[in-house]
Amino acid sequence: MTATPERGFGWYPGRFDPAAQSRLLADLKTLLAAAPLYRPTMPVSGKPFSVTMSNAGPLGWVSDRRGYRYQAQHPRTGLPWPPIPDALLALWEALSGYPAPPEACLINRYDAGARLGLHCDSDEAARDAPVLSVSLGDTAVFRLGGPSRKDPTRSIRLNSGDVLRLGGASRQAYHGIDRVLGGSSRLLPGGGRINLTLRRVTLP
Ligand code: MD6
Ligand code: FE
């Protein structure tokens, strides 16, 4: 036995039902009023991301010319990130199999044409904790590969309310968003997609 199954890869279609999605969206609206979405830039090149971002929790993931890192303050407002909504803390309790709470909830917003290149989440010291994600709004074409960029990949359609866990071996797997299917959900006014990723950053 090498992996604990409940901490490995998991895909939970419709884990949040439509009512729970609406409640979570209401929480996000309040949260984003305090910590507005902003457009980060790539390290070195300074190229803007096609997604806009914000965070909740004691730490937030940020990217700028100086690199990728976690920090306690919103880079535009200078204020601490708002707390992680209770529904997401409960999700982590239920599905992470990890003995300590998440410290960061990265909020990615995809408007028309936005995508996310193939990457590995590797800026966390707690690489033994899974990363959990919640999808809201339009369906995304998620690409999942292996630990090497050249490994074969498969494609997963993430619908509104779906939860994904990258844990165990899949924690080191390359993944990204190829595209978002416009008009596939009516949850977000004006369309688009929001993805929330819950991470443990520091070793408990
Ligand atoms: C997204 N998700 O769904 C991007 N990372 O928009 C991720 O990059 C991700 O869904 C780690 C674990 C789960 C994820
Ligand atoms: Fe990721």
mmCIF file with all atom_site columns, C-alpha atoms and ligand atoms in Angstrom:
data_model
loop_
_atom_site.group_PDB
_atom_site.id
_atom_site.type_symbol
_atom_site.label_atom_id
_atom_site.label_alt_id
_atom_site.label_comp_id
_atom_site.label_asym_id
_atom_site.label_entity_id
_atom_site.label_seq_id
_atom_site.pdbx_PDB_ins_code
_atom_site.Cartn_x
_atom_site.Cartn_y
_atom_site.Cartn_z
_atom_site.occupancy
_atom_site.B_iso_or_equiv
_atom_site.pdbx_formal_charge
_atom_site.auth_seq_id
_atom_site.auth_comp_id
_atom_site.auth_asym_id
_atom_site.auth_atom_id
_atom_site.pdbx_PDB_model_num
ATOM   1   C  CA . MET A 1 1   ? 0.000   0.000  0.000   1.00 0.00 ? 1   MET A CA 1
ATOM   2   C  CA . THR A 1 2   ? 1.465   3.329  -1.018  1.00 0.00 ? 2   THR A CA 1
ATOM   3   C  CA . ALA A 1 3   ? -1.472  5.715  -0.977  1.00 0.00 ? 3   ALA A CA 1
ATOM   4   C  CA . THR A 1 4   ? -4.413  6.315  1.332   1.00 0.00 ? 4   THR A CA 1
ATOM   5   C  CA . PRO A 1 5   ? -7.312  6.175  -1.134  1.00 0.00 ? 5   PRO A CA 1
ATOM   6   C  CA . GLU A 1 6   ? -9.437  8.853  0.557   1.00 0.00 ? 6   GLU A CA 1
ATOM   7   C  CA . ARG A 1 7   ? -6.565  11.317 0.272   1.00 0.00 ? 7   ARG A CA 1
ATOM   8   C  CA . GLY A 1 8   ? -5.743  10.578 -3.360  1.00 0.00 ? 8   GLY A CA 1
ATOM   9   C  CA . PHE A 1 9   ? -7.414  11.759 -6.531  1.00 0.00 ? 9   PHE A CA 1
ATOM   10  C  CA . GLY A 1 10  ? -11.137 12.410 -6.136  1.00 0.00 ? 10  GLY A CA 1
ATOM   11  C  CA . TRP A 1 11  ? -13.821 13.872 -8.366  1.00 0.00 ? 11  TRP A CA 1
ATOM   12  C  CA . TYR A 1 12  ? -17.210 14.583 -6.770  1.00 0.00 ? 12  TYR A CA 1
ATOM   13  C  CA . PRO A 1 13  ? -19.645 15.756 -9.474  1.00 0.00 ? 13  PRO A CA 1
ATOM   14  C  CA . GLY A 1 14  ? -22.423 17.958 -8.072  1.00 0.00 ? 14  GLY A CA 1
ATOM   15  C  CA . ARG A 1 15  ? -21.057 17.876 -4.513  1.00 0.00 ? 15  ARG A CA 1
ATOM   16  C  CA . PHE A 1 16  ? -22.606 21.359 -4.117  1.00 0.00 ? 16  PHE A CA 1
ATOM   17  C  CA . ASP A 1 17  ? -26.267 21.255 -5.208  1.00 0.00 ? 17  ASP A CA 1
ATOM   18  C  CA . PRO A 1 18  ? -27.777 24.356 -6.870  1.00 0.00 ? 18  PRO A CA 1
ATOM   19  C  CA . ALA A 1 19  ? -28.963 25.814 -3.516  1.00 0.00 ? 19  ALA A CA 1
ATOM   20  C  CA . ALA A 1 20  ? -25.531 25.293 -1.937  1.00 0.00 ? 20  ALA A CA 1
ATOM   21  C  CA . GLN A 1 21  ? -23.891 26.867 -5.006  1.00 0.00 ? 21  GLN A CA 1
ATOM   22  C  CA . SER A 1 22  ? -26.094 29.963 -4.607  1.00 0.00 ? 22  SER A CA 1
ATOM   23  C  CA . ARG A 1 23  ? -25.253 30.223 -0.905  1.00 0.00 ? 23  ARG A CA 1
ATOM   24  C  CA . LEU A 1 24  ? -21.546 29.937 -1.650  1.00 0.00 ? 24  LEU A CA 1
ATOM   25  C  CA . LEU A 1 25  ? -21.847 32.563 -4.366  1.00 0.00 ? 25  LEU A CA 1
ATOM   26  C  CA . ALA A 1 26  ? -23.526 34.933 -1.886  1.00 0.00 ? 26  ALA A CA 1
ATOM   27  C  CA . ASP A 1 27  ? -20.590 34.409 0.516   1.00 0.00 ? 27  ASP A CA 1
ATOM   28  C  CA . LEU A 1 28  ? -18.185 35.131 -2.342  1.00 0.00 ? 28  LEU A CA 1
ATOM   29  C  CA . LYS A 1 29  ? -19.962 38.343 -3.242  1.00 0.00 ? 29  LYS A CA 1
ATOM   30  C  CA . THR A 1 30  ? -19.371 39.692 0.283   1.00 0.00 ? 30  THR A CA 1
ATOM   31  C  CA . LEU A 1 31  ? -15.839 38.379 0.314   1.00 0.00 ? 31  LEU A CA 1
ATOM   32  C  CA . LEU A 1 32  ? -14.928 39.921 -3.057  1.00 0.00 ? 32  LEU A CA 1
ATOM   33  C  CA . ALA A 1 33  ? -16.339 43.289 -1.997  1.00 0.00 ? 33  ALA A CA 1
ATOM   34  C  CA . ALA A 1 34  ? -13.640 43.311 0.724   1.00 0.00 ? 34  ALA A CA 1
ATOM   35  C  CA . ALA A 1 35  ? -10.893 41.624 -1.349  1.00 0.00 ? 35  ALA A CA 1
ATOM   36  C  CA . PRO A 1 36  ? -11.546 42.584 -4.997  1.00 0.00 ? 36  PRO A CA 1
ATOM   37  C  CA . LEU A 1 37  ? -10.530 40.409 -7.935  1.00 0.00 ? 37  LEU A CA 1
ATOM   38  C  CA . TYR A 1 38  ? -7.367  41.754 -9.562  1.00 0.00 ? 38  TYR A CA 1
ATOM   39  C  CA . ARG A 1 39  ? -5.273  40.671 -12.525 1.00 0.00 ? 39  ARG A CA 1
ATOM   40  C  CA . PRO A 1 40  ? -1.870  39.291 -11.452 1.00 0.00 ? 40  PRO A CA 1
ATOM   41  C  CA . THR A 1 41  ? 1.223   39.316 -13.649 1.00 0.00 ? 41  THR A CA 1
ATOM   42  C  CA . MET A 1 42  ? 3.622   36.509 -14.554 1.00 0.00 ? 42  MET A CA 1
ATOM   43  C  CA . PRO A 1 43  ? 7.022   36.392 -12.897 1.00 0.00 ? 43  PRO A CA 1
ATOM   44  C  CA . VAL A 1 44  ? 9.875   37.908 -14.923 1.00 0.00 ? 44  VAL A CA 1
ATOM   45  C  CA . SER A 1 45  ? 7.876   38.743 -18.086 1.00 0.00 ? 45  SER A CA 1
ATOM   46  C  CA . GLY A 1 46  ? 5.239   40.777 -16.253 1.00 0.00 ? 46  GLY A CA 1
ATOM   47  C  CA . LYS A 1 47  ? 2.630   39.448 -18.704 1.00 0.00 ? 47  LYS A CA 1
ATOM   48  C  CA . PRO A 1 48  ? -0.917  39.688 -17.305 1.00 0.00 ? 48  PRO A CA 1
ATOM   49  C  CA . PHE A 1 49  ? -2.811  36.489 -16.443 1.00 0.00 ? 49  PHE A CA 1
ATOM   50  C  CA . SER A 1 50  ? -6.004  35.852 -18.402 1.00 0.00 ? 50  SER A CA 1
ATOM   51  C  CA . VAL A 1 51  ? -7.763  34.959 -15.127 1.00 0.00 ? 51  VAL A CA 1
ATOM   52  C  CA . THR A 1 52  ? -8.406  37.434 -12.331 1.00 0.00 ? 52  THR A CA 1
ATOM   53  C  CA . MET A 1 53  ? -7.759  36.393 -8.732  1.00 0.00 ? 53  MET A CA 1
ATOM   54  C  CA . SER A 1 54  ? -8.345  37.014 -5.063  1.00 0.00 ? 54  SER A CA 1
ATOM   55  C  CA . ASN A 1 55  ? -7.968  34.901 -1.906  1.00 0.00 ? 55  ASN A CA 1
ATOM   56  C  CA . ALA A 1 56  ? -9.490  34.125 1.453   1.00 0.00 ? 56  ALA A CA 1
ATOM   57  C  CA . GLY A 1 57  ? -7.750  32.810 4.555   1.00 0.00 ? 57  GLY A CA 1
ATOM   58  C  CA . PRO A 1 58  ? -4.669  33.696 6.594   1.00 0.00 ? 58  PRO A CA 1
ATOM   59  C  CA . LEU A 1 59  ? -2.551  33.342 3.432   1.00 0.00 ? 59  LEU A CA 1
ATOM   60  C  CA . GLY A 1 60  ? -3.174  34.058 -0.228  1.00 0.00 ? 60  GLY A CA 1
ATOM   61  C  CA . TRP A 1 61  ? -1.345  32.928 -3.361  1.00 0.00 ? 61  TRP A CA 1
ATOM   62  C  CA . VAL A 1 62  ? 0.042   35.802 -5.413  1.00 0.00 ? 62  VAL A CA 1
ATOM   63  C  CA . SER A 1 63  ? 2.159   36.214 -8.532  1.00 0.00 ? 63  SER A CA 1
ATOM   64  C  CA . ASP A 1 64  ? 4.090   39.252 -9.712  1.00 0.00 ? 64  ASP A CA 1
ATOM   65  C  CA . ARG A 1 65  ? 7.435   40.059 -11.352 1.00 0.00 ? 65  ARG A CA 1
ATOM   66  C  CA . ARG A 1 66  ? 9.202   38.903 -8.173  1.00 0.00 ? 66  ARG A CA 1
ATOM   67  C  CA . GLY A 1 67  ? 7.710   35.399 -8.408  1.00 0.00 ? 67  GLY A CA 1
ATOM   68  C  CA . TYR A 1 68  ? 4.984   33.204 -6.933  1.00 0.00 ? 68  TYR A CA 1
ATOM   69  C  CA . ARG A 1 69  ? 4.415   33.186 -3.180  1.00 0.00 ? 69  ARG A CA 1
ATOM   70  C  CA . TYR A 1 70  ? 1.911   33.152 -0.343  1.00 0.00 ? 70  TYR A CA 1
ATOM   71  C  CA . GLN A 1 71  ? 1.345   36.348 1.603   1.00 0.00 ? 71  GLN A CA 1
ATOM   72  C  CA . ALA A 1 72  ? -1.077  37.562 4.265   1.00 0.00 ? 72  ALA A CA 1
ATOM   73  C  CA . GLN A 1 73  ? -2.160  40.778 2.480   1.00 0.00 ? 73  GLN A CA 1
ATOM   74  C  CA . HIS A 1 74  ? -4.069  41.576 -0.685  1.00 0.00 ? 74  HIS A CA 1
ATOM   75  C  CA . PRO A 1 75  ? -1.471  43.080 -3.068  1.00 0.00 ? 75  PRO A CA 1
ATOM   76  C  CA . ARG A 1 76  ? -3.725  45.973 -4.112  1.00 0.00 ? 76  ARG A CA 1
ATOM   77  C  CA . THR A 1 77  ? -5.558  46.929 -0.906  1.00 0.00 ? 77  THR A CA 1
ATOM   78  C  CA . GLY A 1 78  ? -2.768  45.934 1.521   1.00 0.00 ? 78  GLY A CA 1
ATOM   79  C  CA . LEU A 1 79  ? -5.455  44.465 3.810   1.00 0.00 ? 79  LEU A CA 1
ATOM   80  C  CA . PRO A 1 80  ? -5.518  40.932 5.285   1.00 0.00 ? 80  PRO A CA 1
ATOM   81  C  CA . TRP A 1 81  ? -7.521  38.446 3.193   1.00 0.00 ? 81  TRP A CA 1
ATOM   82  C  CA . PRO A 1 82  ? -11.069 37.784 4.502   1.00 0.00 ? 82  PRO A CA 1
ATOM   83  C  CA . PRO A 1 83  ? -11.782 34.484 6.286   1.00 0.00 ? 83  PRO A CA 1
ATOM   84  C  CA . ILE A 1 84  ? -12.491 31.278 4.336   1.00 0.00 ? 84  ILE A CA 1
ATOM   85  C  CA . PRO A 1 85  ? -16.290 30.691 4.160   1.00 0.00 ? 85  PRO A CA 1
ATOM   86  C  CA . ASP A 1 86  ? -17.611 28.047 6.589   1.00 0.00 ? 86  ASP A CA 1
ATOM   87  C  CA . ALA A 1 87  ? -18.988 25.833 3.798   1.00 0.00 ? 87  ALA A CA 1
ATOM   88  C  CA . LEU A 1 88  ? -15.451 25.495 2.423   1.00 0.00 ? 88  LEU A CA 1
ATOM   89  C  CA . LEU A 1 89  ? -13.947 24.735 5.829   1.00 0.00 ? 89  LEU A CA 1
ATOM   90  C  CA . ALA A 1 90  ? -16.593 21.999 6.195   1.00 0.00 ? 90  ALA A CA 1
ATOM   91  C  CA . LEU A 1 91  ? -15.702 20.630 2.751   1.00 0.00 ? 91  LEU A CA 1
ATOM   92  C  CA . TRP A 1 92  ? -12.031 20.434 3.762   1.00 0.00 ? 92  TRP A CA 1
ATOM   93  C  CA . GLU A 1 93  ? -12.993 18.591 6.972   1.00 0.00 ? 93  GLU A CA 1
ATOM   94  C  CA . ALA A 1 94  ? -15.026 16.094 4.958   1.00 0.00 ? 94  ALA A CA 1
ATOM   95  C  CA . LEU A 1 95  ? -12.713 15.441 2.025   1.00 0.00 ? 95  LEU A CA 1
ATOM   96  C  CA . SER A 1 96  ? -9.110  16.407 2.779   1.00 0.00 ? 96  SER A CA 1
ATOM   97  C  CA . GLY A 1 97  ? -8.202  13.663 5.251   1.00 0.00 ? 97  GLY A CA 1
ATOM   98  C  CA . TYR A 1 98  ? -5.765  16.245 6.650   1.00 0.00 ? 98  TYR A CA 1
ATOM   99  C  CA . PRO A 1 99  ? -5.404  16.936 10.378  1.00 0.00 ? 99  PRO A CA 1
ATOM   100 C  CA . ALA A 1 100 ? -5.098  20.730 10.056  1.00 0.00 ? 100 ALA A CA 1
ATOM   101 C  CA . PRO A 1 101 ? -7.320  23.372 8.406   1.00 0.00 ? 101 PRO A CA 1
ATOM   102 C  CA . PRO A 1 102 ? -6.640  24.999 5.033   1.00 0.00 ? 102 PRO A CA 1
ATOM   103 C  CA . GLU A 1 103 ? -4.752  28.306 5.127   1.00 0.00 ? 103 GLU A CA 1
ATOM   104 C  CA . ALA A 1 104 ? -5.469  29.629 1.651   1.00 0.00 ? 104 ALA A CA 1
ATOM   105 C  CA . CYS A 1 105 ? -8.473  29.689 -0.646  1.00 0.00 ? 105 CYS A CA 1
ATOM   106 C  CA . LEU A 1 106 ? -7.413  30.958 -4.061  1.00 0.00 ? 106 LEU A CA 1
ATOM   107 C  CA . ILE A 1 107 ? -10.259 32.414 -6.096  1.00 0.00 ? 107 ILE A CA 1
ATOM   108 C  CA . ASN A 1 108 ? -9.804  32.253 -9.873  1.00 0.00 ? 108 ASN A CA 1
ATOM   109 C  CA . ARG A 1 109 ? -12.308 34.019 -12.111 1.00 0.00 ? 109 ARG A CA 1
ATOM   110 C  CA . TYR A 1 110 ? -12.515 33.059 -15.805 1.00 0.00 ? 110 TYR A CA 1
ATOM   111 C  CA . ASP A 1 111 ? -14.252 35.442 -18.170 1.00 0.00 ? 111 ASP A CA 1
ATOM   112 C  CA . ALA A 1 112 ? -14.609 34.771 -21.915 1.00 0.00 ? 112 ALA A CA 1
ATOM   113 C  CA . GLY A 1 113 ? -11.372 33.437 -23.396 1.00 0.00 ? 113 GLY A CA 1
ATOM   114 C  CA . ALA A 1 114 ? -9.546  32.951 -20.080 1.00 0.00 ? 114 ALA A CA 1
ATOM   115 C  CA . ARG A 1 115 ? -7.472  29.806 -19.554 1.00 0.00 ? 115 ARG A CA 1
ATOM   116 C  CA . LEU A 1 116 ? -4.840  28.488 -17.160 1.00 0.00 ? 116 LEU A CA 1
ATOM   117 C  CA . GLY A 1 117 ? -1.631  26.925 -18.449 1.00 0.00 ? 117 GLY A CA 1
ATOM   118 C  CA . LEU A 1 118 ? -0.391  23.488 -17.415 1.00 0.00 ? 118 LEU A CA 1
ATOM   119 C  CA . HIS A 1 119 ? 1.134   23.753 -13.930 1.00 0.00 ? 119 HIS A CA 1
ATOM   120 C  CA . CYS A 1 120 ? 1.852   21.902 -10.693 1.00 0.00 ? 120 CYS A CA 1
ATOM   121 C  CA . ASP A 1 121 ? 0.827   23.443 -7.383  1.00 0.00 ? 121 ASP A CA 1
ATOM   122 C  CA . SER A 1 122 ? 4.206   23.472 -5.658  1.00 0.00 ? 122 SER A CA 1
ATOM   123 C  CA . ASP A 1 123 ? 4.500   26.672 -3.616  1.00 0.00 ? 123 ASP A CA 1
ATOM   124 C  CA . GLU A 1 124 ? 3.252   24.966 -0.437  1.00 0.00 ? 124 GLU A CA 1
ATOM   125 C  CA . ALA A 1 125 ? 5.486   23.421 2.245   1.00 0.00 ? 125 ALA A CA 1
ATOM   126 C  CA . ALA A 1 126 ? 2.579   21.093 3.148   1.00 0.00 ? 126 ALA A CA 1
ATOM   127 C  CA . ARG A 1 127 ? 2.828   18.987 -0.012  1.00 0.00 ? 127 ARG A CA 1
ATOM   128 C  CA . ASP A 1 128 ? 1.393   16.094 2.028   1.00 0.00 ? 128 ASP A CA 1
ATOM   129 C  CA . ALA A 1 129 ? -1.988  17.863 2.078   1.00 0.00 ? 129 ALA A CA 1
ATOM   130 C  CA . PRO A 1 130 ? -4.298  17.580 -0.924  1.00 0.00 ? 130 PRO A CA 1
ATOM   131 C  CA . VAL A 1 131 ? -5.582  20.584 -2.861  1.00 0.00 ? 131 VAL A CA 1
ATOM   132 C  CA . LEU A 1 132 ? -9.394  20.702 -3.070  1.00 0.00 ? 132 LEU A CA 1
ATOM   133 C  CA . SER A 1 133 ? -11.224 22.699 -5.699  1.00 0.00 ? 133 SER A CA 1
ATOM   134 C  CA . VAL A 1 134 ? -14.828 23.816 -6.171  1.00 0.00 ? 134 VAL A CA 1
ATOM   135 C  CA . SER A 1 135 ? -16.124 24.884 -9.586  1.00 0.00 ? 135 SER A CA 1
ATOM   136 C  CA . LEU A 1 136 ? -18.934 27.426 -9.986  1.00 0.00 ? 136 LEU A CA 1
ATOM   137 C  CA . GLY A 1 137 ? -20.566 28.693 -13.179 1.00 0.00 ? 137 GLY A CA 1
ATOM   138 C  CA . ASP A 1 138 ? -19.641 27.694 -16.723 1.00 0.00 ? 138 ASP A CA 1
ATOM   139 C  CA . THR A 1 139 ? -18.172 24.242 -17.374 1.00 0.00 ? 139 THR A CA 1
ATOM   140 C  CA . ALA A 1 140 ? -14.377 24.028 -17.664 1.00 0.00 ? 140 ALA A CA 1
ATOM   141 C  CA . VAL A 1 141 ? -12.303 21.626 -19.726 1.00 0.00 ? 141 VAL A CA 1
ATOM   142 C  CA . PHE A 1 142 ? -9.711  20.555 -17.125 1.00 0.00 ? 142 PHE A CA 1
ATOM   143 C  CA . ARG A 1 143 ? -6.575  18.789 -18.346 1.00 0.00 ? 143 ARG A CA 1
ATOM   144 C  CA . LEU A 1 144 ? -4.902  16.350 -15.961 1.00 0.00 ? 144 LEU A CA 1
ATOM   145 C  CA . GLY A 1 145 ? -1.529  14.752 -16.628 1.00 0.00 ? 145 GLY A CA 1
ATOM   146 C  CA . GLY A 1 146 ? 1.169   13.173 -14.517 1.00 0.00 ? 146 GLY A CA 1
ATOM   147 C  CA . PRO A 1 147 ? 4.242   14.235 -12.573 1.00 0.00 ? 147 PRO A CA 1
ATOM   148 C  CA . SER A 1 148 ? 6.178   15.046 -15.754 1.00 0.00 ? 148 SER A CA 1
ATOM   149 C  CA . ARG A 1 149 ? 5.058   17.711 -18.205 1.00 0.00 ? 149 ARG A CA 1
ATOM   150 C  CA . LYS A 1 150 ? 5.408   15.117 -20.993 1.00 0.00 ? 150 LYS A CA 1
ATOM   151 C  CA . ASP A 1 151 ? 3.122   12.521 -19.392 1.00 0.00 ? 151 ASP A CA 1
ATOM   152 C  CA . PRO A 1 152 ? -0.110  11.677 -21.218 1.00 0.00 ? 152 PRO A CA 1
ATOM   153 C  CA . THR A 1 153 ? -3.111  13.727 -20.140 1.00 0.00 ? 153 THR A CA 1
ATOM   154 C  CA . ARG A 1 154 ? -6.830  13.208 -19.847 1.00 0.00 ? 154 ARG A CA 1
ATOM   155 C  CA . SER A 1 155 ? -9.584  15.755 -20.007 1.00 0.00 ? 155 SER A CA 1
ATOM   156 C  CA . ILE A 1 156 ? -12.292 16.205 -17.365 1.00 0.00 ? 156 ILE A CA 1
ATOM   157 C  CA . ARG A 1 157 ? -15.313 18.484 -17.701 1.00 0.00 ? 157 ARG A CA 1
ATOM   158 C  CA . LEU A 1 158 ? -15.797 20.327 -14.425 1.00 0.00 ? 158 LEU A CA 1
ATOM   159 C  CA . ASN A 1 159 ? -19.378 21.504 -14.037 1.00 0.00 ? 159 ASN A CA 1
ATOM   160 C  CA . SER A 1 160 ? -20.812 23.958 -11.538 1.00 0.00 ? 160 SER A CA 1
ATOM   161 C  CA . GLY A 1 161 ? -20.873 22.355 -8.084  1.00 0.00 ? 161 GLY A CA 1
ATOM   162 C  CA . ASP A 1 162 ? -18.162 19.795 -8.849  1.00 0.00 ? 162 ASP A CA 1
ATOM   163 C  CA . VAL A 1 163 ? -15.364 19.220 -6.350  1.00 0.00 ? 163 VAL A CA 1
ATOM   164 C  CA . LEU A 1 164 ? -11.952 17.902 -7.297  1.00 0.00 ? 164 LEU A CA 1
ATOM   165 C  CA . ARG A 1 165 ? -9.238  16.640 -4.971  1.00 0.00 ? 165 ARG A CA 1
ATOM   166 C  CA . LEU A 1 166 ? -5.631  16.357 -6.076  1.00 0.00 ? 166 LEU A CA 1
ATOM   167 C  CA . GLY A 1 167 ? -3.987  14.331 -3.334  1.00 0.00 ? 167 GLY A CA 1
ATOM   168 C  CA . GLY A 1 168 ? -1.554  11.459 -3.029  1.00 0.00 ? 168 GLY A CA 1
ATOM   169 C  CA . ALA A 1 169 ? 0.294   10.952 -6.323  1.00 0.00 ? 169 ALA A CA 1
ATOM   170 C  CA . SER A 1 170 ? -2.072  13.318 -8.149  1.00 0.00 ? 170 SER A CA 1
ATOM   171 C  CA . ARG A 1 171 ? -0.906  16.173 -5.869  1.00 0.00 ? 171 ARG A CA 1
ATOM   172 C  CA . GLN A 1 172 ? 2.232   16.421 -8.069  1.00 0.00 ? 172 GLN A CA 1
ATOM   173 C  CA . ALA A 1 173 ? 0.362   16.044 -11.371 1.00 0.00 ? 173 ALA A CA 1
ATOM   174 C  CA . TYR A 1 174 ? 0.438   18.729 -14.045 1.00 0.00 ? 174 TYR A CA 1
ATOM   175 C  CA . HIS A 1 175 ? -2.972  20.224 -14.756 1.00 0.00 ? 175 HIS A CA 1
ATOM   176 C  CA . GLY A 1 176 ? -4.594  23.267 -16.305 1.00 0.00 ? 176 GLY A CA 1
ATOM   177 C  CA . ILE A 1 177 ? -7.750  24.701 -17.829 1.00 0.00 ? 177 ILE A CA 1
ATOM   178 C  CA . ASP A 1 178 ? -7.905  24.430 -21.636 1.00 0.00 ? 178 ASP A CA 1
ATOM   179 C  CA . ARG A 1 179 ? -11.068 26.460 -21.971 1.00 0.00 ? 179 ARG A CA 1
ATOM   180 C  CA . VAL A 1 180 ? -14.352 27.427 -20.376 1.00 0.00 ? 180 VAL A CA 1
ATOM   181 C  CA . LEU A 1 181 ? -17.574 26.648 -22.238 1.00 0.00 ? 181 LEU A CA 1
ATOM   182 C  CA . GLY A 1 182 ? -19.464 29.950 -22.464 1.00 0.00 ? 182 GLY A CA 1
ATOM   183 C  CA . GLY A 1 183 ? -23.209 29.781 -21.807 1.00 0.00 ? 183 GLY A CA 1
ATOM   184 C  CA . SER A 1 184 ? -23.102 26.371 -20.086 1.00 0.00 ? 184 SER A CA 1
ATOM   185 C  CA . SER A 1 185 ? -24.403 27.645 -16.703 1.00 0.00 ? 185 SER A CA 1
ATOM   186 C  CA . ARG A 1 186 ? -26.671 30.417 -15.488 1.00 0.00 ? 186 ARG A CA 1
ATOM   187 C  CA . LEU A 1 187 ? -25.229 30.604 -11.973 1.00 0.00 ? 187 LEU A CA 1
ATOM   188 C  CA . LEU A 1 188 ? -23.000 33.659 -12.472 1.00 0.00 ? 188 LEU A CA 1
ATOM   189 C  CA . PRO A 1 189 ? -24.719 36.797 -13.689 1.00 0.00 ? 189 PRO A CA 1
ATOM   190 C  CA . GLY A 1 190 ? -23.063 37.590 -17.024 1.00 0.00 ? 190 GLY A CA 1
ATOM   191 C  CA . GLY A 1 191 ? -21.571 34.090 -17.287 1.00 0.00 ? 191 GLY A CA 1
ATOM   192 C  CA . GLY A 1 192 ? -18.015 32.904 -16.737 1.00 0.00 ? 192 GLY A CA 1
ATOM   193 C  CA . ARG A 1 193 ? -16.561 30.592 -14.128 1.00 0.00 ? 193 ARG A CA 1
ATOM   194 C  CA . ILE A 1 194 ? -15.138 30.809 -10.624 1.00 0.00 ? 194 ILE A CA 1
ATOM   195 C  CA . ASN A 1 195 ? -12.828 28.163 -9.216  1.00 0.00 ? 195 ASN A CA 1
ATOM   196 C  CA . LEU A 1 196 ? -11.925 27.980 -5.548  1.00 0.00 ? 196 LEU A CA 1
ATOM   197 C  CA . THR A 1 197 ? -8.856  26.013 -4.458  1.00 0.00 ? 197 THR A CA 1
ATOM   198 C  CA . LEU A 1 198 ? -8.275  25.185 -0.820  1.00 0.00 ? 198 LEU A CA 1
ATOM   199 C  CA . ARG A 1 199 ? -4.691  24.672 0.266   1.00 0.00 ? 199 ARG A CA 1
ATOM   200 C  CA . ARG A 1 200 ? -2.704  23.928 3.388   1.00 0.00 ? 200 ARG A CA 1
ATOM   201 C  CA . VAL A 1 201 ? 0.474   25.998 2.969   1.00 0.00 ? 201 VAL A CA 1
ATOM   202 C  CA . THR A 1 202 ? 2.606   25.485 6.104   1.00 0.00 ? 202 THR A CA 1
ATOM   203 C  CA . LEU A 1 203 ? 3.377   22.209 7.839   1.00 0.00 ? 203 LEU A CA 1
ATOM   204 C  CA . PRO A 1 204 ? 1.167   21.953 10.933  1.00 0.00 ? 204 PRO A CA 1
HETATM 205 C  C1 . MD6 B 2 .   ? -9.255  25.582 -12.094 1.00 0.00 ? 1   MD6 B C1 1
HETATM 206 N  N1 . MD6 B 2 .   ? -7.625  24.421 -10.821 1.00 0.00 ? 1   MD6 B N1 1
HETATM 207 O  O1 . MD6 B 2 .   ? -10.021 24.625 -11.934 1.00 0.00 ? 1   MD6 B O1 1
HETATM 208 C  C2 . MD6 B 2 .   ? -7.816  25.448 -11.776 1.00 0.00 ? 1   MD6 B C2 1
HETATM 209 N  N2 . MD6 B 2 .   ? -5.206  22.924 -8.720  1.00 0.00 ? 1   MD6 B N2 1
HETATM 210 O  O2 . MD6 B 2 .   ? -9.625  26.645 -12.527 1.00 0.00 ? 1   MD6 B O2 1
HETATM 211 C  C3 . MD6 B 2 .   ? -6.415  24.094 -10.355 1.00 0.00 ? 1   MD6 B C3 1
HETATM 212 O  O3 . MD6 B 2 .   ? -5.391  24.617 -10.759 1.00 0.00 ? 1   MD6 B O3 1
HETATM 213 C  C4 . MD6 B 2 .   ? -6.357  23.063 -9.323  1.00 0.00 ? 1   MD6 B C4 1
HETATM 214 O  O4 . MD6 B 2 .   ? -8.620  22.371 -9.589  1.00 0.00 ? 1   MD6 B O4 1
HETATM 215 C  C5 . MD6 B 2 .   ? -5.049  21.997 -7.766  1.00 0.00 ? 1   MD6 B C5 1
HETATM 216 C  C6 . MD6 B 2 .   ? -6.083  21.179 -7.386  1.00 0.00 ? 1   MD6 B C6 1
HETATM 217 C  C7 . MD6 B 2 .   ? -7.289  21.298 -7.987  1.00 0.00 ? 1   MD6 B C7 1
HETATM 218 C  C8 . MD6 B 2 .   ? -7.454  22.253 -8.978  1.00 0.00 ? 1   MD6 B C8 1
HETATM 219 FE FE . FE  B 3 .   ? -3.652  24.035 -9.738  1.00 0.00 ? 2   FE  B FE 1
#
